[in-house]
PDB file of C-alpha atoms in Angstrom:
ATOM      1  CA  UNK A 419    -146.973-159.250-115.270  1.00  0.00           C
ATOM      2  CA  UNK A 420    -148.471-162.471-116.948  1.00  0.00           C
ATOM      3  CA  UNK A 421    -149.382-160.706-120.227  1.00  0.00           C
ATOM      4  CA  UNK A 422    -148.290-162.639-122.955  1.00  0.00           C
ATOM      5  CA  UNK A 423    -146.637-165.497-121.167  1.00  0.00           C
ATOM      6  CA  UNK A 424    -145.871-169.291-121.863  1.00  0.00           C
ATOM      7  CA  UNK A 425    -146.059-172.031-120.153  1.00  0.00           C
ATOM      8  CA  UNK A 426    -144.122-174.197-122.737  1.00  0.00           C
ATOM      9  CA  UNK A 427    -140.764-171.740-122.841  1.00  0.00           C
ATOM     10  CA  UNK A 428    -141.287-171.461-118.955  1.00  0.00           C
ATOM     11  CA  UNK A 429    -141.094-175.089-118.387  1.00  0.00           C
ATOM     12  CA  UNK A 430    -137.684-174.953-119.696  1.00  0.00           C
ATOM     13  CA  UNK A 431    -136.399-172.815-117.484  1.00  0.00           C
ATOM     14  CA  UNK A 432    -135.326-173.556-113.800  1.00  0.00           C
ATOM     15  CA  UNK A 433    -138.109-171.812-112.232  1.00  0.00           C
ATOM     16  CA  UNK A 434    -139.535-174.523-109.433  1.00  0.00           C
ATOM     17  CA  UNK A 435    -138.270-177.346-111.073  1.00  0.00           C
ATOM     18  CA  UNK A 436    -136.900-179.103-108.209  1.00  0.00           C
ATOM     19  CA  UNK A 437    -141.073-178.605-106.713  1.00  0.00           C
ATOM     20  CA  UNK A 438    -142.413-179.937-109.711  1.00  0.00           C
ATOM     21  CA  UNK A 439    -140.589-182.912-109.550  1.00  0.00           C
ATOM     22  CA  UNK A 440    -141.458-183.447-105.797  1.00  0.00           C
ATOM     23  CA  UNK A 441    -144.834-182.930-106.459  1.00  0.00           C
ATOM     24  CA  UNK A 442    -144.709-185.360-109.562  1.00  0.00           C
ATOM     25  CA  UNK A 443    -142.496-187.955-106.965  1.00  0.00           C
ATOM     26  CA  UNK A 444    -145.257-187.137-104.361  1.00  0.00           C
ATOM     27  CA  UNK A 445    -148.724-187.810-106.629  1.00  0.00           C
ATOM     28  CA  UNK A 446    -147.124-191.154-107.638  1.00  0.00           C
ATOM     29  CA  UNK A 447    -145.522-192.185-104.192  1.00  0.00           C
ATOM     30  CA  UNK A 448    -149.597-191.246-102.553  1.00  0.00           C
ATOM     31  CA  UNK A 449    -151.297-193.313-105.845  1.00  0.00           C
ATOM     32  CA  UNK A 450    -153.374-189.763-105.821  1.00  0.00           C
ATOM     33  CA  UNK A 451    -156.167-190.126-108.047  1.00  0.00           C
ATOM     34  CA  UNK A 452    -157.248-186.214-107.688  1.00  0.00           C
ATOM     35  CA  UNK A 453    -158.893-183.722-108.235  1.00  0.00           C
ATOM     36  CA  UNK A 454    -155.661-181.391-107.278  1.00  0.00           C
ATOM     37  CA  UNK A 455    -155.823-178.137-106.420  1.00  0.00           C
ATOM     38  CA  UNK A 456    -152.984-176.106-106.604  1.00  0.00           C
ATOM     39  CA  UNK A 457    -153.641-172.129-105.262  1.00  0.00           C
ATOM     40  CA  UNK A 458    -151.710-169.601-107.151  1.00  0.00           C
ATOM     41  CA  UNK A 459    -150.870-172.109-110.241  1.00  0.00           C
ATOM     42  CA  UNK A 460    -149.595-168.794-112.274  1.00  0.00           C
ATOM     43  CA  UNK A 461    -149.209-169.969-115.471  1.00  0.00           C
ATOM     44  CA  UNK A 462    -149.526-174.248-114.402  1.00  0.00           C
ATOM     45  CA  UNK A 463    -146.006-175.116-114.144  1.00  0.00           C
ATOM     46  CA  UNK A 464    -147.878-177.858-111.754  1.00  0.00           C
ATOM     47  CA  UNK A 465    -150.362-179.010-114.190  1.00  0.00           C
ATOM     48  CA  UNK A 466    -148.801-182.249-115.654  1.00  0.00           C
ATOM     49  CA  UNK A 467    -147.332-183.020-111.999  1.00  0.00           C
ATOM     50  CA  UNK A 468    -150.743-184.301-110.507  1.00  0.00           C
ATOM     51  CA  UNK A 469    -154.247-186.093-111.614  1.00  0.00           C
ATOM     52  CA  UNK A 470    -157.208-183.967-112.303  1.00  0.00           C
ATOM     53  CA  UNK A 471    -155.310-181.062-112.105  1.00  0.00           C
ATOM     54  CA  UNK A 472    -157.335-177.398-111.353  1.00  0.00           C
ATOM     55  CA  UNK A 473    -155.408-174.131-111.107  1.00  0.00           C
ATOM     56  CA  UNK A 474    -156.314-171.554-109.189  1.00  0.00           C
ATOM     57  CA  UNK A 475    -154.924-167.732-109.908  1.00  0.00           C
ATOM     58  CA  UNK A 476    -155.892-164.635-108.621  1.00  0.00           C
ATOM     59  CA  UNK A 477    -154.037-162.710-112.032  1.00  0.00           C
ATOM     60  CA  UNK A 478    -156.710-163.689-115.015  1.00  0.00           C
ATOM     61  CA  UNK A 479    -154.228-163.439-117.690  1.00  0.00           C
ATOM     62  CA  UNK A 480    -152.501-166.151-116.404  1.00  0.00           C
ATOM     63  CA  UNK A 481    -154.448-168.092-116.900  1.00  0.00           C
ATOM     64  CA  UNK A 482    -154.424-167.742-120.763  1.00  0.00           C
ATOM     65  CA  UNK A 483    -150.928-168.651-120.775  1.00  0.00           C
ATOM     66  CA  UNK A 484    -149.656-170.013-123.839  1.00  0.00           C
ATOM     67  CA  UNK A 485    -150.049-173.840-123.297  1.00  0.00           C
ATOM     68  CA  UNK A 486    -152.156-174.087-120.376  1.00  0.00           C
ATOM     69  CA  UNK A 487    -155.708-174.413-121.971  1.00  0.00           C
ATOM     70  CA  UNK A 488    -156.347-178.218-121.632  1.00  0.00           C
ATOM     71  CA  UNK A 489    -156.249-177.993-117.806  1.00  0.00           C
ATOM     72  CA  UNK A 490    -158.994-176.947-115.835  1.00  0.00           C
ATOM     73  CA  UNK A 491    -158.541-173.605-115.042  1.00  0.00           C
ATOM     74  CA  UNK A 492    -160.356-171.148-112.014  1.00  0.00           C
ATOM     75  CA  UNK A 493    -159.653-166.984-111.335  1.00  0.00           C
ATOM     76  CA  UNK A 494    -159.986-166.956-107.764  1.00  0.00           C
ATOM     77  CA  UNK A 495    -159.177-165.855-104.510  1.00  0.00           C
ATOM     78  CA  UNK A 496    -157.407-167.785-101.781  1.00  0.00           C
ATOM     79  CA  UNK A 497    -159.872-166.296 -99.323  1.00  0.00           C
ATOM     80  CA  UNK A 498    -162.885-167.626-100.754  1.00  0.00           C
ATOM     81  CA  UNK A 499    -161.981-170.439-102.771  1.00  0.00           C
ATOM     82  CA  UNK A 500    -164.731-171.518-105.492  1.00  0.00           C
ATOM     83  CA  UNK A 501    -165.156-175.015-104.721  1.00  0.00           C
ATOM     84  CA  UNK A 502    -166.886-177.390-102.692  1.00  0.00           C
ATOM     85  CA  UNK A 503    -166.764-178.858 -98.830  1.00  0.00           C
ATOM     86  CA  UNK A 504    -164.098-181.768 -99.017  1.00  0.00           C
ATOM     87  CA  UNK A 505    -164.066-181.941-102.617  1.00  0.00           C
ATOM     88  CA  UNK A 506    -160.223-182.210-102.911  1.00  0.00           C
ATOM     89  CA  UNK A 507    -157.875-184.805-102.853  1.00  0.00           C
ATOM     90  CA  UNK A 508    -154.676-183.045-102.457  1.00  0.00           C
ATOM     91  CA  UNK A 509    -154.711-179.530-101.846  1.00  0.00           C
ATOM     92  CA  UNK A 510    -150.580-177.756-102.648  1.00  0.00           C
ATOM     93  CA  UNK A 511    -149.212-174.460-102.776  1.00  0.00           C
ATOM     94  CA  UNK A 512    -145.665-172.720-103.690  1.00  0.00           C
ATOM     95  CA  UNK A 513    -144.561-169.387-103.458  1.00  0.00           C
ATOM     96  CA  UNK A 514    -148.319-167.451-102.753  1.00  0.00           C
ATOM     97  CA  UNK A 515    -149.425-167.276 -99.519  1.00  0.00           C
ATOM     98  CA  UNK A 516    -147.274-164.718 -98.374  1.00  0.00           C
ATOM     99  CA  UNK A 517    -149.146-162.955-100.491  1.00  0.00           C
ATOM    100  CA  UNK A 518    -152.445-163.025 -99.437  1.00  0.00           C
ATOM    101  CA  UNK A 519    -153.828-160.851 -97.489  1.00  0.00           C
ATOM    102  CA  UNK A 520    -156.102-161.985 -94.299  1.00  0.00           C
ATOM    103  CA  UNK A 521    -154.167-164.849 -94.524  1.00  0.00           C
ATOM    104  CA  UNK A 522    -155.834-166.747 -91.751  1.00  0.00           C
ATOM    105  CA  UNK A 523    -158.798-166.582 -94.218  1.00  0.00           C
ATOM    106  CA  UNK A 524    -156.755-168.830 -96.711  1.00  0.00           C
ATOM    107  CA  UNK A 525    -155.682-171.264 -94.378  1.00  0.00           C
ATOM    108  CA  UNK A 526    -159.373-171.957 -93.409  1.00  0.00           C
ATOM    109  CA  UNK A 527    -160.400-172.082 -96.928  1.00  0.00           C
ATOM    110  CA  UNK A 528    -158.145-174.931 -97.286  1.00  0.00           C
ATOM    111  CA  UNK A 529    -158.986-177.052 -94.103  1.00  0.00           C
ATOM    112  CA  UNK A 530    -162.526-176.864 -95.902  1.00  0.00           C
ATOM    113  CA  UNK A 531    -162.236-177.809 -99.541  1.00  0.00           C
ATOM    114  CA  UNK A 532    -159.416-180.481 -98.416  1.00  0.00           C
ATOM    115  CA  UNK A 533    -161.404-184.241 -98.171  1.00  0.00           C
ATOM    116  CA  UNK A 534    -160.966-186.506 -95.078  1.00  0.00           C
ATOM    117  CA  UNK A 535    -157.821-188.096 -95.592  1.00  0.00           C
ATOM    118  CA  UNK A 536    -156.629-185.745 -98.203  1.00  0.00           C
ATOM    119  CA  UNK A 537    -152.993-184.450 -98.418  1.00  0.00           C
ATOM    120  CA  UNK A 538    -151.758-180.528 -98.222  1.00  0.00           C
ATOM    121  CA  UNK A 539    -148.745-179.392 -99.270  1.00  0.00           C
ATOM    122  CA  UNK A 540    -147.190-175.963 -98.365  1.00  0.00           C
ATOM    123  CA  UNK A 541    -144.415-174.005 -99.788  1.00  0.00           C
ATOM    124  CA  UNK A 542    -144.857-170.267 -99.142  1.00  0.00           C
ATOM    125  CA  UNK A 543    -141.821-168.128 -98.887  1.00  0.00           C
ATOM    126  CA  UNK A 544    -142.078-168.561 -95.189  1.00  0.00           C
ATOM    127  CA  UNK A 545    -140.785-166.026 -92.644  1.00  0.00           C
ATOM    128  CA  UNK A 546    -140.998-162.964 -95.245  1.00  0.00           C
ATOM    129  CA  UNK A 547    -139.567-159.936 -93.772  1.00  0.00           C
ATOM    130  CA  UNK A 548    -140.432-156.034 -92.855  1.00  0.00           C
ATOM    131  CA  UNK A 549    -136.852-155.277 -93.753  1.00  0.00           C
ATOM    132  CA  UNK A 550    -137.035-156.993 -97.142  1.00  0.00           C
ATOM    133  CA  UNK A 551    -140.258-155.176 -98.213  1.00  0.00           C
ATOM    134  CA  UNK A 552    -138.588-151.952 -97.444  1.00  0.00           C
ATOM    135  CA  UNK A 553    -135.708-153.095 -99.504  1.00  0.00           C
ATOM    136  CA  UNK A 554    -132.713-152.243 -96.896  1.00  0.00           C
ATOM    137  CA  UNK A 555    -130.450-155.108 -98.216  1.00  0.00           C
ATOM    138  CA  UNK A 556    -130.248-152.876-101.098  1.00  0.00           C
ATOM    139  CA  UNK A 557    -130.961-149.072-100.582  1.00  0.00           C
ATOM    140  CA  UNK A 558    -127.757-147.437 -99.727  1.00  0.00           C
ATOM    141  CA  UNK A 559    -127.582-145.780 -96.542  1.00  0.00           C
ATOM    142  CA  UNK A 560    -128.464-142.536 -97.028  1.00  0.00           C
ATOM    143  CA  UNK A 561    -131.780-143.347 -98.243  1.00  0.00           C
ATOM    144  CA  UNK A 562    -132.703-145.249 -94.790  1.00  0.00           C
ATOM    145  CA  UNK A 563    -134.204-143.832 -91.891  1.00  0.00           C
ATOM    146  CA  UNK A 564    -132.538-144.206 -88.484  1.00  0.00           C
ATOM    147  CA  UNK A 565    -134.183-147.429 -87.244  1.00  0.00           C
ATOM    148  CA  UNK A 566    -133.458-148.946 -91.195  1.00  0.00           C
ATOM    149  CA  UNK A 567    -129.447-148.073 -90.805  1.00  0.00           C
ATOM    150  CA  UNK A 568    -129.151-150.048 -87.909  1.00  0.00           C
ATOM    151  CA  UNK A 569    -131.417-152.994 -89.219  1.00  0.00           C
ATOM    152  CA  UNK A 570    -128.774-153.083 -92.417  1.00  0.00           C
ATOM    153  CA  UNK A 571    -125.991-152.742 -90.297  1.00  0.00           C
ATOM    154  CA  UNK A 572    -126.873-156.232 -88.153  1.00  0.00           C
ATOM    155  CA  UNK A 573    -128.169-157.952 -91.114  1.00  0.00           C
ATOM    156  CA  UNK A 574    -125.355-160.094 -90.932  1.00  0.00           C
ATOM    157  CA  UNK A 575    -126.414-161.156 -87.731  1.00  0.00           C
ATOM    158  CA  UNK A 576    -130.171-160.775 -88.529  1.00  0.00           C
ATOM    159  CA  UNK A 577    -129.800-163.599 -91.349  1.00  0.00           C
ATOM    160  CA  UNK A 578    -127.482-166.078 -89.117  1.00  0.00           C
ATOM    161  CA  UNK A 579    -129.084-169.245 -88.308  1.00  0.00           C
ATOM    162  CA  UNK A 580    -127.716-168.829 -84.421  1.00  0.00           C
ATOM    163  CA  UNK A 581    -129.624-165.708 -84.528  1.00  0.00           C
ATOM    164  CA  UNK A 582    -132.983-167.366 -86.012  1.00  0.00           C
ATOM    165  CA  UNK A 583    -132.370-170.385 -83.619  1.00  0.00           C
ATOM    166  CA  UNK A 584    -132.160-167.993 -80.621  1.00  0.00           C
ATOM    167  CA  UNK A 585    -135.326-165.651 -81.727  1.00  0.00           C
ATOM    168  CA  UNK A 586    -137.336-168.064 -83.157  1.00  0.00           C
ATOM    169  CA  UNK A 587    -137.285-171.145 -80.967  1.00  0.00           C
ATOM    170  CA  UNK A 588    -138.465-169.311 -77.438  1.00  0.00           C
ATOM    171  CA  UNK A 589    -141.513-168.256 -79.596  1.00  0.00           C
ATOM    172  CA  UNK A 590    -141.949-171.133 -80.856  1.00  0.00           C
ATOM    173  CA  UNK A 591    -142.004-173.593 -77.364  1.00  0.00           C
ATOM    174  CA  UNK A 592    -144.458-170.780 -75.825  1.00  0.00           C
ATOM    175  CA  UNK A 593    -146.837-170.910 -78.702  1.00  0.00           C
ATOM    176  CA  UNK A 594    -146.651-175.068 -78.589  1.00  0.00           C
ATOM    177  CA  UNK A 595    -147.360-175.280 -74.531  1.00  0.00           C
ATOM    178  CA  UNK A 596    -150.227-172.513 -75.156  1.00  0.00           C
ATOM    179  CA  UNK A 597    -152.036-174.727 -78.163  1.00  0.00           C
ATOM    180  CA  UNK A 598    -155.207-175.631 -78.106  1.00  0.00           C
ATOM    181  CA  UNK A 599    -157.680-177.548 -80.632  1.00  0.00           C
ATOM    182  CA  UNK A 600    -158.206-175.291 -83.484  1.00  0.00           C
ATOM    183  CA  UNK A 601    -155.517-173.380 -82.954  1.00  0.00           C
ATOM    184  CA  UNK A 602    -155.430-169.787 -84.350  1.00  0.00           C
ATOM    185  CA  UNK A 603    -153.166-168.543 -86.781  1.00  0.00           C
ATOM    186  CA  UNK A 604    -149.970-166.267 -86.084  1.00  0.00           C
ATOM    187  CA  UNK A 605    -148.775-164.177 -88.578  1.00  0.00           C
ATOM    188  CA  UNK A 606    -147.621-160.370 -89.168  1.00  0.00           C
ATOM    189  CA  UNK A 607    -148.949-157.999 -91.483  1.00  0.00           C
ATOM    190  CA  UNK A 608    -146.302-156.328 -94.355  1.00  0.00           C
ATOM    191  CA  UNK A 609    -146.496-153.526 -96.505  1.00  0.00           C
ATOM    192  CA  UNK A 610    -145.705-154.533-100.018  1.00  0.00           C
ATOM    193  CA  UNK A 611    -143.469-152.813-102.385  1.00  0.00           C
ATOM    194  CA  UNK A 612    -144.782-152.925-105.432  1.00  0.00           C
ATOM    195  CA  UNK A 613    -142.039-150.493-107.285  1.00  0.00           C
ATOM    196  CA  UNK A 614    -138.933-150.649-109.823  1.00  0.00           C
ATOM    197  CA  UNK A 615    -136.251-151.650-107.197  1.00  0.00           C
ATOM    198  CA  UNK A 616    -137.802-154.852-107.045  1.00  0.00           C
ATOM    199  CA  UNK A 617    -136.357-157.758-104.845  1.00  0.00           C
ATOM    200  CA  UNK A 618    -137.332-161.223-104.312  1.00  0.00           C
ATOM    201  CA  UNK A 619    -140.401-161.139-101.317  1.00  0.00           C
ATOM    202  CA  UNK A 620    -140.687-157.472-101.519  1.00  0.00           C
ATOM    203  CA  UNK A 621    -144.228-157.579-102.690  1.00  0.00           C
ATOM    204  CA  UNK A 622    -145.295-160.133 -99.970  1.00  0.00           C
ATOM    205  CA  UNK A 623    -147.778-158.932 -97.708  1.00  0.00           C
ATOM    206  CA  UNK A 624    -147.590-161.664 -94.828  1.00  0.00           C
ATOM    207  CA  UNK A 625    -145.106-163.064 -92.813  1.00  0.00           C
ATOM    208  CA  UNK A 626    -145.773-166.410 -91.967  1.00  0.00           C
ATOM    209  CA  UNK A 627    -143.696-168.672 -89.665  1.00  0.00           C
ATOM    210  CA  UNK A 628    -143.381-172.322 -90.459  1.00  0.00           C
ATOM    211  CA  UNK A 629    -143.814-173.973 -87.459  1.00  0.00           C
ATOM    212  CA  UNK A 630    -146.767-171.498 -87.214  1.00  0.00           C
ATOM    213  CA  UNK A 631    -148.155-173.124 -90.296  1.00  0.00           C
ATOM    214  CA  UNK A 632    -147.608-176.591 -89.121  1.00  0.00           C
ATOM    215  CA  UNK A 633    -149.708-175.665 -85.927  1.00  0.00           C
ATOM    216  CA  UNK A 634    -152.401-174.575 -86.943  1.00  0.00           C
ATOM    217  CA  UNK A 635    -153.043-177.459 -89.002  1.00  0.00           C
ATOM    218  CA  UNK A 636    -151.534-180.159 -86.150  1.00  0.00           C
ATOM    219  CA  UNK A 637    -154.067-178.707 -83.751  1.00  0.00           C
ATOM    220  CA  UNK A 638    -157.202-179.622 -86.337  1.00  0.00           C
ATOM    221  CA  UNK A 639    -155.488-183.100 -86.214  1.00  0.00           C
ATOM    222  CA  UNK A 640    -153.610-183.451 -89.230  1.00  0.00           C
ATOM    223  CA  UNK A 641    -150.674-185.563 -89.240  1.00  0.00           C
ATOM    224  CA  UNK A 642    -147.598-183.544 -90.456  1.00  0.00           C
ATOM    225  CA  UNK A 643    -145.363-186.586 -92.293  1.00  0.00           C
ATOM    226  CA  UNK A 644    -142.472-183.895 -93.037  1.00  0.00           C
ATOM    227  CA  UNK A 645    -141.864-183.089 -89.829  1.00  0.00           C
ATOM    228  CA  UNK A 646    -143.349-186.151 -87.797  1.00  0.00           C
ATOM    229  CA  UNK A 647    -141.926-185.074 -84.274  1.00  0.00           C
ATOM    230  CA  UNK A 648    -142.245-181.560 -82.149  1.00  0.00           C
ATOM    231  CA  UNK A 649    -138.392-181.221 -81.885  1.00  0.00           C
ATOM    232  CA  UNK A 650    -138.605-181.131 -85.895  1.00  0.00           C
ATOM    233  CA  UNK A 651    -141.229-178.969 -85.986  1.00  0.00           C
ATOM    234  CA  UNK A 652    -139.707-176.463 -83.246  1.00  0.00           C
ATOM    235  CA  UNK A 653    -136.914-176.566 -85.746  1.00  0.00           C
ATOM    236  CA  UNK A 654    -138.482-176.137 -89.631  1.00  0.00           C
ATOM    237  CA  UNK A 655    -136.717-173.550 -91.732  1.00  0.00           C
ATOM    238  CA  UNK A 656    -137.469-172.855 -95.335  1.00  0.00           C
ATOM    239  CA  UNK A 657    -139.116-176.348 -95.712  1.00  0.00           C
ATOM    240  CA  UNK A 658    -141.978-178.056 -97.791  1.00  0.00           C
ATOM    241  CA  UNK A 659    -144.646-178.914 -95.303  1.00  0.00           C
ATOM    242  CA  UNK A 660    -146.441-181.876 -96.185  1.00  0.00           C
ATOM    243  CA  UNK A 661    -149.841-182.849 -93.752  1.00  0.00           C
ATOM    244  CA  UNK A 662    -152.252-185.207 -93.699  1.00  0.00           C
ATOM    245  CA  UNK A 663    -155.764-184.502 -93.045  1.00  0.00           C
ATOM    246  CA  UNK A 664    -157.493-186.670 -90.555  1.00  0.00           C
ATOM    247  CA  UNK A 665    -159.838-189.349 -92.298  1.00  0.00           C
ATOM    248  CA  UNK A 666    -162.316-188.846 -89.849  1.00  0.00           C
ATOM    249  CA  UNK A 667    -162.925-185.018 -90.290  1.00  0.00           C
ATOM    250  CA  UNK A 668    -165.571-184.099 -92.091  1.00  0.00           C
ATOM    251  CA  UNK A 669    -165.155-180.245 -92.629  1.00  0.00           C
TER     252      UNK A 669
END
């Protein structure tokens, strides 16, 4: 999918603009100095956002993008990133981790190459969903099995935020009283779709809840400065997630 792509007609388009400005608002509000690692950079929409930029991709071609070849540039997995103990500044992420596999994996590879003090920022497509990967928003019925006709039938109600509030926020309380230092992460397993009928989070192959996120990273001691009390946290939707790791931590 990244054959033959540029970065400079991409940066004209709309495509995470309104993130690369945060991050660019963010960098200069924190006086971050770098390096900056963003994981799944795709083809470095990022790169002029932060100092000492590095890129990480999983896709090599990506990485030869049109315009991207004066950053520092790494093919690598999320899993098993390529870089040292607490060798980042600033450690940020949009729209990947829901597809990584053995996500929990990921989220300890960060914690590790992330410096004492240094700041994370998360954007996955959080809370990615079985019934989006098997693309019942937009099969017709008769293509659906039982169980998938009456999952399109409520989506109405599936997709309300009074539903979300109702499903979500028991979860959520039990899995806050039950923490613990080091917390481990949540998250469901999906089967990507990988075919022509395309829609947006049908290849993801984790669903990861944000509070869940927030957690796991809360219990290792980080300071979470987007959403600085629990009631906040019990409530994040769709949000950026920006944490602070303790200064004192010397993973």
């Amino acid at each position: 999918m990244y054959a033959g792509r540029s970065r400079i007609d991409e940066l004209e388009t709309p495509y995470l603009r309104d993130e690369r400005r945060f991050m660019a608002a963010f960098a200069e509000q924190r006086s971050l100095e770098g390096p900056c690692l963003e994981i799944g950079c795709g083809t470095g929409l990022f790169a002029e956002t932060v100092p000492q930029y590095i890129g990480l991709e999983y896709a090599l071609e990506s990485l030869f993008a049109q315009g991207f070849e004066p950053f520092t540039r790494l093919c690598g997995d999320a899993r098993r990133l390529p870089l040292a103990d607490s060798s980042m500044e600033c450690v940020f992420s949009f729209n990947t981790l829901e597809h990584v596999p053995e996500l929990e994996r990921a989220f300890e590879e960060i914690d590790r190459v992330l410096k004492p003090g240094g700041m994370l920022v998360l954007k996955p497509a959080w809370h990615c969903t079985k019934y989006t990967t098997e693309l019942i928003p937009v099969l017709p019925y008769r293509e659906l099995k039982t169980r998938q006709k009456v999952t399109k039938a409520l989506l109405p109600i599936i997709r309300s935020k009074l539903y979300k509030l109702l499903t979500w926020t028991p979860w959520r309380i039990q899995r806050r009283l039950m923490q613990r230092p080091n917390n481990p992460l949540h998250w469901g397993r999906l089967t990507p779709y990988h075919g022509k009928a395309w829609i947006s989070d049908a290849d993801a192959t984790s669903s990861i809840d944000c509070h869940e996120g927030i957690l796991y990273f809360t219990s290792r001691g980080y300071v979470c400065h987007s959403h600085p009390t629990a009631f906040r946290q019990l409530l994040a939707g769709h949000d950026v997630v920006v944490l602070e790791k303790p200064a004192g931590n010397g993973n």
